[in-house]
Tab-separated table of C-alpha atoms in Angstrom:
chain	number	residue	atom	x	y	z
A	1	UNK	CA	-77.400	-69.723	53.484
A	2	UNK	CA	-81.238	-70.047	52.067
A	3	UNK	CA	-80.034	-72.830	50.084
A	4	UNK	CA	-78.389	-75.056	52.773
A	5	UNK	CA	-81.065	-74.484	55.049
A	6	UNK	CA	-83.808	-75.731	51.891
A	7	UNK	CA	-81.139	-79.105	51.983
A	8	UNK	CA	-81.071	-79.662	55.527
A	9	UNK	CA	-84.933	-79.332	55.516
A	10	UNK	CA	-85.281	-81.795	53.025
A	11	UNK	CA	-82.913	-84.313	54.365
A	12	UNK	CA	-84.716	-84.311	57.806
A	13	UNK	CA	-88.279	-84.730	56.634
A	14	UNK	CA	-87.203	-87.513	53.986
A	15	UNK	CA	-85.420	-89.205	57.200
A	16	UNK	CA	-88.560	-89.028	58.822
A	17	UNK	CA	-90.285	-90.846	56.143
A	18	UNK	CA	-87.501	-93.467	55.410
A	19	UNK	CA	-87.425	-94.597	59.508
A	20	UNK	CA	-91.289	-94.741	58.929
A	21	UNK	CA	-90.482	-97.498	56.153
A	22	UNK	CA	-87.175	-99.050	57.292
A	23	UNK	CA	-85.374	-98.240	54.183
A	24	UNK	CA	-81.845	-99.259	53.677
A	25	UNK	CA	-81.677	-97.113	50.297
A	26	UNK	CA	-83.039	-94.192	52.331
A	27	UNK	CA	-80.605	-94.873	54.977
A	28	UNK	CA	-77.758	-94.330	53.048
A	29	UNK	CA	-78.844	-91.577	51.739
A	30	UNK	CA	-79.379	-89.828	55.134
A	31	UNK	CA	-75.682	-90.773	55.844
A	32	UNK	CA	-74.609	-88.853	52.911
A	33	UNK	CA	-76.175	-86.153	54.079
A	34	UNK	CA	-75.056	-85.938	57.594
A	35	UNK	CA	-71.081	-86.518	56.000
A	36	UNK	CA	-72.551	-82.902	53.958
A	37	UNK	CA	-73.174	-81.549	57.446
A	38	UNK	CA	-70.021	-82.394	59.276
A	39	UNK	CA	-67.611	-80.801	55.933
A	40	UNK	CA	-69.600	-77.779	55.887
A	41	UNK	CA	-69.011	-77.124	59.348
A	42	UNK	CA	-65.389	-78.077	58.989
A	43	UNK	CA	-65.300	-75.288	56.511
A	44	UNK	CA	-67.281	-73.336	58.219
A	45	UNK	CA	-64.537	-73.251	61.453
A	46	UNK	CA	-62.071	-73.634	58.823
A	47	UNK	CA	-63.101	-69.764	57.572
A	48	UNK	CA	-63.374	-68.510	61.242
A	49	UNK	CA	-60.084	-69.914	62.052
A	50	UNK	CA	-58.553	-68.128	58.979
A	51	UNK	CA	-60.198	-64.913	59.586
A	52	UNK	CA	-59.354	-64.842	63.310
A	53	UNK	CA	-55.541	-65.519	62.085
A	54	UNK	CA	-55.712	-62.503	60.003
A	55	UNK	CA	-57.062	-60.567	62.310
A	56	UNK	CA	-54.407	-61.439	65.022
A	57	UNK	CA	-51.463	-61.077	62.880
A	58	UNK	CA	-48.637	-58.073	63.469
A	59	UNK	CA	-50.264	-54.964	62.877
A	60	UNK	CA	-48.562	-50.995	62.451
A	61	UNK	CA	-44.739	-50.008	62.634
A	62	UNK	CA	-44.070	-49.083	58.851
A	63	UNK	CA	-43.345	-45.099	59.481
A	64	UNK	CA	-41.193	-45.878	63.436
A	65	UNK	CA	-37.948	-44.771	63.532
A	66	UNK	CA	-34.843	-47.044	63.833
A	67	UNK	CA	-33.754	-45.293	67.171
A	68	UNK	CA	-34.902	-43.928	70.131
A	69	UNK	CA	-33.880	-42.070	73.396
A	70	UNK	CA	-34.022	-43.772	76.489
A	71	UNK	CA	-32.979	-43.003	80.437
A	72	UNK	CA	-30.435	-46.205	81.228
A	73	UNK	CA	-28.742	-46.545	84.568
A	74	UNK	CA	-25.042	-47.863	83.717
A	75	UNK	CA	-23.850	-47.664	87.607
A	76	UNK	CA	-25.551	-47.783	90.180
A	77	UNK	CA	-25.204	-46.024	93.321
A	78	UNK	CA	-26.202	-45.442	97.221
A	79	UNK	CA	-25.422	-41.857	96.768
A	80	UNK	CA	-27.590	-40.590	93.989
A	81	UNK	CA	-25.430	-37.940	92.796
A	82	UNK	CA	-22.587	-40.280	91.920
A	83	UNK	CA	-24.457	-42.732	90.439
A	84	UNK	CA	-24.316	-43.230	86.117
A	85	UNK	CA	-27.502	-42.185	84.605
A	86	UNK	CA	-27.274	-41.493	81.222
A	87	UNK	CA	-29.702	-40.541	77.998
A	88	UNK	CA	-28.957	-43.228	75.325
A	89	UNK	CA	-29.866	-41.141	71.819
A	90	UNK	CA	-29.154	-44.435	69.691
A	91	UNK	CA	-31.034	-47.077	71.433
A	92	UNK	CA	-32.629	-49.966	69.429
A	93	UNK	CA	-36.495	-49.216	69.859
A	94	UNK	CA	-38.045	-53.022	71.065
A	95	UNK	CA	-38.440	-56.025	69.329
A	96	UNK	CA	-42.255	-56.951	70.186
A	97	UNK	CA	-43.601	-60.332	71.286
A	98	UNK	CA	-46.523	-61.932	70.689
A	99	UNK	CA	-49.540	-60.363	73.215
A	100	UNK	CA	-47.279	-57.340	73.758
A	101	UNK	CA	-47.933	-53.671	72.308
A	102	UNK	CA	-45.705	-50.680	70.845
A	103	UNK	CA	-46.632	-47.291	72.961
A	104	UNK	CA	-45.339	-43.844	71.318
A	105	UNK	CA	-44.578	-42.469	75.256
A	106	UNK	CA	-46.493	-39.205	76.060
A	107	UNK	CA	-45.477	-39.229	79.254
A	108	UNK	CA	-44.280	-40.945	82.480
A	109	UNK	CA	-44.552	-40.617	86.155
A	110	UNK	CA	-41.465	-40.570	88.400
A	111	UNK	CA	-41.828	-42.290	91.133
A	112	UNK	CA	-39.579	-42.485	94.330
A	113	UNK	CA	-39.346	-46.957	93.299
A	114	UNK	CA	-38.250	-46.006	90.371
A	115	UNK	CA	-34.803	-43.951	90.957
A	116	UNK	CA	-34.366	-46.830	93.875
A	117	UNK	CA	-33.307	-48.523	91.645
A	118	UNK	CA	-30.150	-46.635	90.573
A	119	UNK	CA	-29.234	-47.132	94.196
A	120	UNK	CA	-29.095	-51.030	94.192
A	121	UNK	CA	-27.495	-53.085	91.838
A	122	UNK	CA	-30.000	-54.930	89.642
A	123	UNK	CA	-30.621	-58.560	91.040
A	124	UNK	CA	-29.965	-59.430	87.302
A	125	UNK	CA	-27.134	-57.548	86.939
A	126	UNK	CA	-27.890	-56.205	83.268
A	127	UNK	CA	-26.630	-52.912	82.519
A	128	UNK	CA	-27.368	-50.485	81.254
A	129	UNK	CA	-30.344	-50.601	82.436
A	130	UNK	CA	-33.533	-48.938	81.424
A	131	UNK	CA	-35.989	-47.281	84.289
A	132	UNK	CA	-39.662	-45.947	84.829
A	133	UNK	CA	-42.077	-48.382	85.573
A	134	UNK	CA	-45.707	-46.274	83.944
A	135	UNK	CA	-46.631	-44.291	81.514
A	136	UNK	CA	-49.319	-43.330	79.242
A	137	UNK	CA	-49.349	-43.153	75.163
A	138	UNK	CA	-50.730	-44.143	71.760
A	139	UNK	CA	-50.334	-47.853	70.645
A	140	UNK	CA	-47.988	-47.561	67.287
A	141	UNK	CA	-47.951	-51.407	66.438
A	142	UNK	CA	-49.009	-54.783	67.747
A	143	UNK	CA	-46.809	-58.249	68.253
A	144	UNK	CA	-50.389	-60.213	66.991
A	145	UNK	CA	-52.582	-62.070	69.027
A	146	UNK	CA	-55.822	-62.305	70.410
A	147	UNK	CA	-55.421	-59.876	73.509
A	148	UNK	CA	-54.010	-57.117	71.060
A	149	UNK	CA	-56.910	-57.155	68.634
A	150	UNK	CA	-58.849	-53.431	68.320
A	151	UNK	CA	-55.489	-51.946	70.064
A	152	UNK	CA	-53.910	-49.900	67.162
A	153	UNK	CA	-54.203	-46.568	67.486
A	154	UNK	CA	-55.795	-46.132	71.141
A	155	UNK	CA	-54.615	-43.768	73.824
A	156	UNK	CA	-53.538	-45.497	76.493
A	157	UNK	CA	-52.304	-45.994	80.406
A	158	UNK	CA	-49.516	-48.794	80.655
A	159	UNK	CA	-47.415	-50.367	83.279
A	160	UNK	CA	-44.770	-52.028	81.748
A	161	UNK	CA	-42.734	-52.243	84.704
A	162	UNK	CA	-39.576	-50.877	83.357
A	163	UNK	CA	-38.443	-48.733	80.445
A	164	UNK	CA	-41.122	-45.925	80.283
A	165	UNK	CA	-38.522	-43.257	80.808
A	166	UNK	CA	-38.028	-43.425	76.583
A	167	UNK	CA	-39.880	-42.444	73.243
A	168	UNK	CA	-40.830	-46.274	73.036
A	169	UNK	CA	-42.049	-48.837	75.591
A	170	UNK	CA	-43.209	-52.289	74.861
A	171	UNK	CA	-45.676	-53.755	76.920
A	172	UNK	CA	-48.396	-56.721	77.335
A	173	UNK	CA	-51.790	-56.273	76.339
A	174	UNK	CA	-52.622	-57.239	79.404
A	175	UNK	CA	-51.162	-54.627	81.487
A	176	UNK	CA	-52.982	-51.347	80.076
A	177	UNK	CA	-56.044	-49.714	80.032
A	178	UNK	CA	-57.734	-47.721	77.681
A	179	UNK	CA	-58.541	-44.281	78.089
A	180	UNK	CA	-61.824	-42.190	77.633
A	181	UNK	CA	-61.501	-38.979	75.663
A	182	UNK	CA	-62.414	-37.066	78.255
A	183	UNK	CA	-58.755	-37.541	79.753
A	184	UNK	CA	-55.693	-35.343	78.739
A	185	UNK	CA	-53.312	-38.153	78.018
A	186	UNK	CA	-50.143	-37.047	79.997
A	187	UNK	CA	-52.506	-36.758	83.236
A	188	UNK	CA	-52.788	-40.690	82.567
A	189	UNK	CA	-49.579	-41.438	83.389
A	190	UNK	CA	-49.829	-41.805	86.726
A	191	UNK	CA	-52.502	-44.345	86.532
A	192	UNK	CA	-51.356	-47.188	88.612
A	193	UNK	CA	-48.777	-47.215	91.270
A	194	UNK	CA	-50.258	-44.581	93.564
A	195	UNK	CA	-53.843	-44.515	92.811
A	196	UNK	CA	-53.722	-48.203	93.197
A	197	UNK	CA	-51.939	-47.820	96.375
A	198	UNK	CA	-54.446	-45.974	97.258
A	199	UNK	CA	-57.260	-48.534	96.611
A	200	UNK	CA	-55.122	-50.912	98.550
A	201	UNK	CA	-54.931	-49.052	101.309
A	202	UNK	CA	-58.463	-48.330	101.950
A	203	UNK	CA	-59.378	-52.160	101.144
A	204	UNK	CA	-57.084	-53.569	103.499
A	205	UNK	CA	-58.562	-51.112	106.382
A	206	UNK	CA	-61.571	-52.531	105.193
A	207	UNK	CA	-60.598	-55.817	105.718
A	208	UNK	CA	-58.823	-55.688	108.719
A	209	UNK	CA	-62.441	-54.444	110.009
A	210	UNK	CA	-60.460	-50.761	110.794
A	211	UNK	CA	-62.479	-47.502	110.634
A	212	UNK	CA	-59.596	-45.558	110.887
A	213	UNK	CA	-56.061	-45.215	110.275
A	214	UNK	CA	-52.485	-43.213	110.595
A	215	UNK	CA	-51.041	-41.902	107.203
A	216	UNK	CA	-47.456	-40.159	107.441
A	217	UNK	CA	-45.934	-38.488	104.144
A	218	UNK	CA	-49.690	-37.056	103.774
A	219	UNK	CA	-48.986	-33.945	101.664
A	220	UNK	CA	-47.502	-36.255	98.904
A	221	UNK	CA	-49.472	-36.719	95.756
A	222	UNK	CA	-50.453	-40.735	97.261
A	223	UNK	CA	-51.733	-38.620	100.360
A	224	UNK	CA	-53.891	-35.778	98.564
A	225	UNK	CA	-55.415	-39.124	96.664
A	226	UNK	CA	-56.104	-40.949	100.289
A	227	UNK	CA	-57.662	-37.643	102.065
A	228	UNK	CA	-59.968	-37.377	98.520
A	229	UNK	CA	-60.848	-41.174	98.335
A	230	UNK	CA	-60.982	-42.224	102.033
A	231	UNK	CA	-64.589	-40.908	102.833
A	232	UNK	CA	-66.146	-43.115	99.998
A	233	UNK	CA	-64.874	-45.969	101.935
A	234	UNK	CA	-65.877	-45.180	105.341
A	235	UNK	CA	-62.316	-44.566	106.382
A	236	UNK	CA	-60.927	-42.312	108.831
A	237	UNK	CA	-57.487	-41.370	107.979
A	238	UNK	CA	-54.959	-39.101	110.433
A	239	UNK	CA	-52.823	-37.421	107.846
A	240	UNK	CA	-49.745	-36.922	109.302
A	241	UNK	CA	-47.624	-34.070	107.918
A	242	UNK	CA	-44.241	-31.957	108.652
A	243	UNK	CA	-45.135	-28.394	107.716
A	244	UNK	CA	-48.078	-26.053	108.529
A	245	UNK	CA	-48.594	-25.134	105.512
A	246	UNK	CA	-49.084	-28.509	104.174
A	247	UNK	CA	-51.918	-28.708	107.364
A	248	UNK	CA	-53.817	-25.989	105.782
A	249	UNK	CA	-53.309	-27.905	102.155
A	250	UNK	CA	-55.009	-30.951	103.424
A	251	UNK	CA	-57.941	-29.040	105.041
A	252	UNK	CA	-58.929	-27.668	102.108
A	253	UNK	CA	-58.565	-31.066	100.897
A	254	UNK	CA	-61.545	-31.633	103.118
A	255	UNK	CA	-59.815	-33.772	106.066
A	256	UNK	CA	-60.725	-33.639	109.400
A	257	UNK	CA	-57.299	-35.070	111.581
A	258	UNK	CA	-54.382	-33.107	110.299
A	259	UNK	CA	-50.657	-33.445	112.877
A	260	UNK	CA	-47.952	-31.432	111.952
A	261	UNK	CA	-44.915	-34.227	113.100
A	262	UNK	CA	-42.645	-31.010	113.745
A	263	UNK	CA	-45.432	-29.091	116.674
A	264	UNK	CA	-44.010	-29.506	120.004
A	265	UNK	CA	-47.439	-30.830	120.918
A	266	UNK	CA	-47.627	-33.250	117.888
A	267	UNK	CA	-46.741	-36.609	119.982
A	268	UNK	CA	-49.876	-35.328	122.420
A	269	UNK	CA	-51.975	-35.084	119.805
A	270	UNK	CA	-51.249	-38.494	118.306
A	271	UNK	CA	-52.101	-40.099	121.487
A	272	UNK	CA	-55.369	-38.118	121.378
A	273	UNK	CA	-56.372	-39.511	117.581
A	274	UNK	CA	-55.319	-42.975	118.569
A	275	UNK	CA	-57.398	-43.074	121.620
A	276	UNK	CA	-60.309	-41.422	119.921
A	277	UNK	CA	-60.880	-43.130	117.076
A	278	UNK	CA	-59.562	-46.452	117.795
A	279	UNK	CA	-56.357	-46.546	115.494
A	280	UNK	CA	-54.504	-49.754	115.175
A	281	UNK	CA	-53.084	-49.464	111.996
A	282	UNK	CA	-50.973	-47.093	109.891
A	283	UNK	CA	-49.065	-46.865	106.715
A	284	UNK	CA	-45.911	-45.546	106.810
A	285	UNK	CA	-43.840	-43.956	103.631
A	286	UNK	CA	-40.853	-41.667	105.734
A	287	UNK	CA	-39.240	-45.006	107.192
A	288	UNK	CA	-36.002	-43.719	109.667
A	289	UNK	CA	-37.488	-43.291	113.376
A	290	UNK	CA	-41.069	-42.398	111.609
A	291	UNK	CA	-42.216	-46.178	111.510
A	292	UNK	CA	-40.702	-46.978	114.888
A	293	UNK	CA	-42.399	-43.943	117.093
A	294	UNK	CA	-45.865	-44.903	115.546
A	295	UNK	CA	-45.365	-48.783	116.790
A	296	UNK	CA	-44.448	-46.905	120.498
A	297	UNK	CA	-47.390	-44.730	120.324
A	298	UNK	CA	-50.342	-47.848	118.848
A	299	UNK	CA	-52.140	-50.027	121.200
A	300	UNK	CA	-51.611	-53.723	121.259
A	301	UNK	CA	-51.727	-56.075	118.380
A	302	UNK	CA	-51.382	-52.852	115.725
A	303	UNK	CA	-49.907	-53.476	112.901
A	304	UNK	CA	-47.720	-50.498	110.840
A	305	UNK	CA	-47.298	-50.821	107.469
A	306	UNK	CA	-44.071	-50.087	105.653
A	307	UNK	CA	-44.558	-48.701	102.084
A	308	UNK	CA	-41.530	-45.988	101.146
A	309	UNK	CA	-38.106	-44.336	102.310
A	310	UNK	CA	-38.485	-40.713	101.692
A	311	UNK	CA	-36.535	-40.012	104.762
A	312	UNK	CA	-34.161	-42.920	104.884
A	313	UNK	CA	-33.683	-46.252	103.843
A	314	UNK	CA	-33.995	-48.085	106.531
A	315	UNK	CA	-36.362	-48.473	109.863
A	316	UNK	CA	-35.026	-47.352	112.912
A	317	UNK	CA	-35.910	-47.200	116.850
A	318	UNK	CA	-38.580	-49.978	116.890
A	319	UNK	CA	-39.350	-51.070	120.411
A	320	UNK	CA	-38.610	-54.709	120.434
A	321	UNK	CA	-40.580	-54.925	123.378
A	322	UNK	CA	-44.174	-54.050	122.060
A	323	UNK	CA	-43.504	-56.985	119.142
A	324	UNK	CA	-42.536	-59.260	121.836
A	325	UNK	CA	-44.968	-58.816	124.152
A	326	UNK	CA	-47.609	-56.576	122.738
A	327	UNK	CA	-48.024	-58.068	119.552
A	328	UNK	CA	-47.471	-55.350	117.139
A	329	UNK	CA	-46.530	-55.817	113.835
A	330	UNK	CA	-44.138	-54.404	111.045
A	331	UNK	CA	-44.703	-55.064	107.471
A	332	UNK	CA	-44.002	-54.371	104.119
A	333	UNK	CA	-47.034	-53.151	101.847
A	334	UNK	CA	-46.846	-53.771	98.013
A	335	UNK	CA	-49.846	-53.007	95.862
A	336	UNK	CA	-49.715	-56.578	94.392
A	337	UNK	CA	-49.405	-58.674	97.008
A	338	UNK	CA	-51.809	-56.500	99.151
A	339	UNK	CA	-54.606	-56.836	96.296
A	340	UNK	CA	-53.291	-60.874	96.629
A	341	UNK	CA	-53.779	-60.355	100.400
A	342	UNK	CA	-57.888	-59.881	100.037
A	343	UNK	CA	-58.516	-63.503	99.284
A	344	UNK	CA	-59.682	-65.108	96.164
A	345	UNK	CA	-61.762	-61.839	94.673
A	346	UNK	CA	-58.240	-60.186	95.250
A	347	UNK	CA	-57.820	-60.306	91.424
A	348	UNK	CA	-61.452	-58.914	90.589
A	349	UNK	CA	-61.143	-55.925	93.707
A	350	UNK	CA	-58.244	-54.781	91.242
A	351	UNK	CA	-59.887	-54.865	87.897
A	352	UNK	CA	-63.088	-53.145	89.397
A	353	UNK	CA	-60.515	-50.803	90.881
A	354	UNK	CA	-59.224	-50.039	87.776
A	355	UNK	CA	-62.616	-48.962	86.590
A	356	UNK	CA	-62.953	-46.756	89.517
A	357	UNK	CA	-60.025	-44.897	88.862
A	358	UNK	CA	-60.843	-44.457	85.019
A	359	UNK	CA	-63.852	-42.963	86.227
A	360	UNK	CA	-62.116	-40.547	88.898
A	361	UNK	CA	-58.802	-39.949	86.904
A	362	UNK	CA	-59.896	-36.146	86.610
A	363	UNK	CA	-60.974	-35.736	90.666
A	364	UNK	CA	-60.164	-38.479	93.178
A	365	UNK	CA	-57.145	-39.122	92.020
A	366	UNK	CA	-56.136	-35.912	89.840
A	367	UNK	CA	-52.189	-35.105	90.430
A	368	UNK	CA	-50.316	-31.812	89.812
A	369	UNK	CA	-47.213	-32.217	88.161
A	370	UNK	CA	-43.604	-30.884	87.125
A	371	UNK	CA	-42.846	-31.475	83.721
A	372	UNK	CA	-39.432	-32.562	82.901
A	373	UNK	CA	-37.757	-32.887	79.780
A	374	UNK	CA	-35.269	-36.555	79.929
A	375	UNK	CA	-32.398	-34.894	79.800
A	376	UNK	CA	-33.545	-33.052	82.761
A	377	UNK	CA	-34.967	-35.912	84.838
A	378	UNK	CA	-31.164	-37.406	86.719
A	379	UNK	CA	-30.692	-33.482	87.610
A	380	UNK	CA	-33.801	-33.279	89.228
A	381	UNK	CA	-34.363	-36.409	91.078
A	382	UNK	CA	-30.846	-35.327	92.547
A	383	UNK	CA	-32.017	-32.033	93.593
A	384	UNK	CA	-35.130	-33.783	95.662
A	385	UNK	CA	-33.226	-37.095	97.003
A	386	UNK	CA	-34.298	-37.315	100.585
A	387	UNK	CA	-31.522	-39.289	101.609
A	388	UNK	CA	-28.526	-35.906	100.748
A	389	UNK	CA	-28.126	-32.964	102.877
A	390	UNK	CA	-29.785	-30.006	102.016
A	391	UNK	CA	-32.451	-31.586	99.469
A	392	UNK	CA	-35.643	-29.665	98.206
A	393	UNK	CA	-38.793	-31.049	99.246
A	394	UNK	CA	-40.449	-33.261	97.031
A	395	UNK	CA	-44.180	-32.030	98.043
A	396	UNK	CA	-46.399	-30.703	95.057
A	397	UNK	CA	-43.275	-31.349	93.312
A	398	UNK	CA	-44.883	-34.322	91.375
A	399	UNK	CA	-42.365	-35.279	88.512
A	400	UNK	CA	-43.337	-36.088	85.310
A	401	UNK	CA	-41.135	-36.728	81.891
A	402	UNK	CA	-42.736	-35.324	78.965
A	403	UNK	CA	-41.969	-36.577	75.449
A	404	UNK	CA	-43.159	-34.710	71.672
């Protein structure tokens, strides 16, 4: 203020004067006034403290309801269609920590990880146990805290990790983004696991100095996003599909190497691509024989990556041979620890991803979906489970629960 600014003023220029003369009158008074200095900045942090306190505290949740519906597993099973997955219509909504967020759900993605889970019992072994690992939503009420400050009210994408299938999801501050209003808020649900995946994908190419690469399971929704985002990266992917009509799907796309897996001239083909662009890697999301025919058909010292089961759970017919003696290589891919993969900047590659995919949510990496009410959701899953007889294909068949 004007008036401690006229004091402080004062108090230097008469210190001036009193080290000019040696004072010791003068000298205590210039103590005095730096003890003035030190208590009104006390007070002055004092305030700032107080304010930021205030600002931090719990904010929203007077008009939520005591109960929810939520999608809970309560037995697992290998065989989808025996397994326990029920609606809960009285579930407790959750109790929010400090740095964590209420989201009103608007909707969330299903994704293939997510009903693997009611196949395996829970490492944990809590039941019943809630699934659906994104979403997207409006923030209802805050747990307090720095990282939650400005949140109340915003539209958001979230990945919680679990619990999204529900009318309520708690999650970190930390693990959502805000959304422009430019998006339609239930095409944000899908924000992070394949897009993401995506991103990963591409990076790791990148980094392993590739120019091009195999992708099987192309027609899925993660494949439309590759074909779409590959070019921007310099990639060359060979989208590797089981139908012709999904060929003609992906052309229009705007790729360039299309294989249907089910020609009689498909494993010719393959051999063709590899040779003439130089393959020696590939992500693989069919698993069964899939993973194993594209370690046969890679030079040496390739390396296929192992990211889904959408025709089996487990990897079959892999020459021992070529890892032997050939030096090929089968791995597991995970978004995480491929982003951990890509060094120290790992961390930043993912935030600035992020931002990319903010940008592109409407093109790049636009889905189509199915929307499904929850009661709905354990009958349809069912109905596309790779892994039983008979099942509907899952292509363009996108899943997405949609909540009022």
């Amino acid at each position: 203020p004007p008036c401690i600014a006229r004091i402080h003023r004062a108090n230097r220029e008469h210190h001036l004067d009193c080290s000019a003369r040696d004072d010791p009158h003068c000298h205590r008074i210039h103590h005095s006034a730096m003890q003035f200095d030190a208590v009104w900045t006390a007070l002055a942090f004092g305030a700032l403290g107080c304010l930021l306190l205030l600002a931090c505290r719990r904010r929203g949740g007077k008009d939520l309801p005591k109960a929810m519906r939520r999608l809970v597993v309560v037995e697992p099973n290998a065989d989808l269609a025996l397994a326990r997955v029920v609606v809960e219509e009285e579930a407790p909504l959750p109790v929010l920590k400090r740095g964590q967020v209420l989201i009103k759900v608007c909707a969330a993605s299903i994704n293939p990880s997510d009903y693997g889970a009611w196949r395996a019992r829970s490492a944990k072994g809590e039941y019943p146990l809630p699934t659906g690992q994104e979403c997207s939503g409006v923030v209802v009420a805050t747990g307090g805290g720095v990282s939650t400050l400005g949140l109340l009210g915003r539209r958001v994408a979230a990945f919680p990790g679990s619990g999204t299938y529900a009318d309520y999801v708690a999650c970190s501050a930390w693990r959502l983004v805000c959304l422009p209003g430019s998006v339609a808020l239930a095409d944000a649900c899908e924000f992070f696991i394949n897009p993401l995946t995506v991103v990963a994908m591409l990076l790791t190419a990148r980094a392993k100095r590739a120019t091009a690469i195999i992708h099987t399971g192309a027609s899925s929704a993660l494949g439309q996003m590759l074909c779409k985002a590959a070019p921007g990266f310099g990639v060359e992917v060979v989208h590797v599909t089981h139908r012709q009509q999904h060929v003609e799907m992906l052309h229009r796309l705007g790729a360039t190497h299309v294989l249907n897996s089910s020609s009689d001239s498909y494993g010719a083909e393959l051999d063709e691509k590899i040779r003439a662009l130089r393959v020696k890697l590939a992500f693989d999301c069919v698993a069964g024989d899939s993973a194993g025919a594209l370690v046969a058909k890679l030079p040496p010292r390739s390396t296929v990556y192992a990211y889904g089961r959408l025709s089996s759970s487990y990897l079959s017919a892999i020459p021992v041979i070529d890892l032997i003696y050939r030096g090929k290589k089968v791995e597991g891919f995970m978004v995480t620890r491929a982003f951990a993969k890509l060094g120290p900047l790992g961390l930043l590659r993912m935030l600035l991803a992020m931002q990319t995919i903010k940008r592109e949510l409407q093109t790049t990496f636009a889905t189509e979906f199915a929307d499904v009410r929850l009661e709905e959701v354990y009958e349809r899953v069912v109905a596309i489970d790779p892994e039983r007889p008979g099942a509907k294909s899952a292509t363009n068949q996108k899943l997405r629960v949609v909540f009022d």
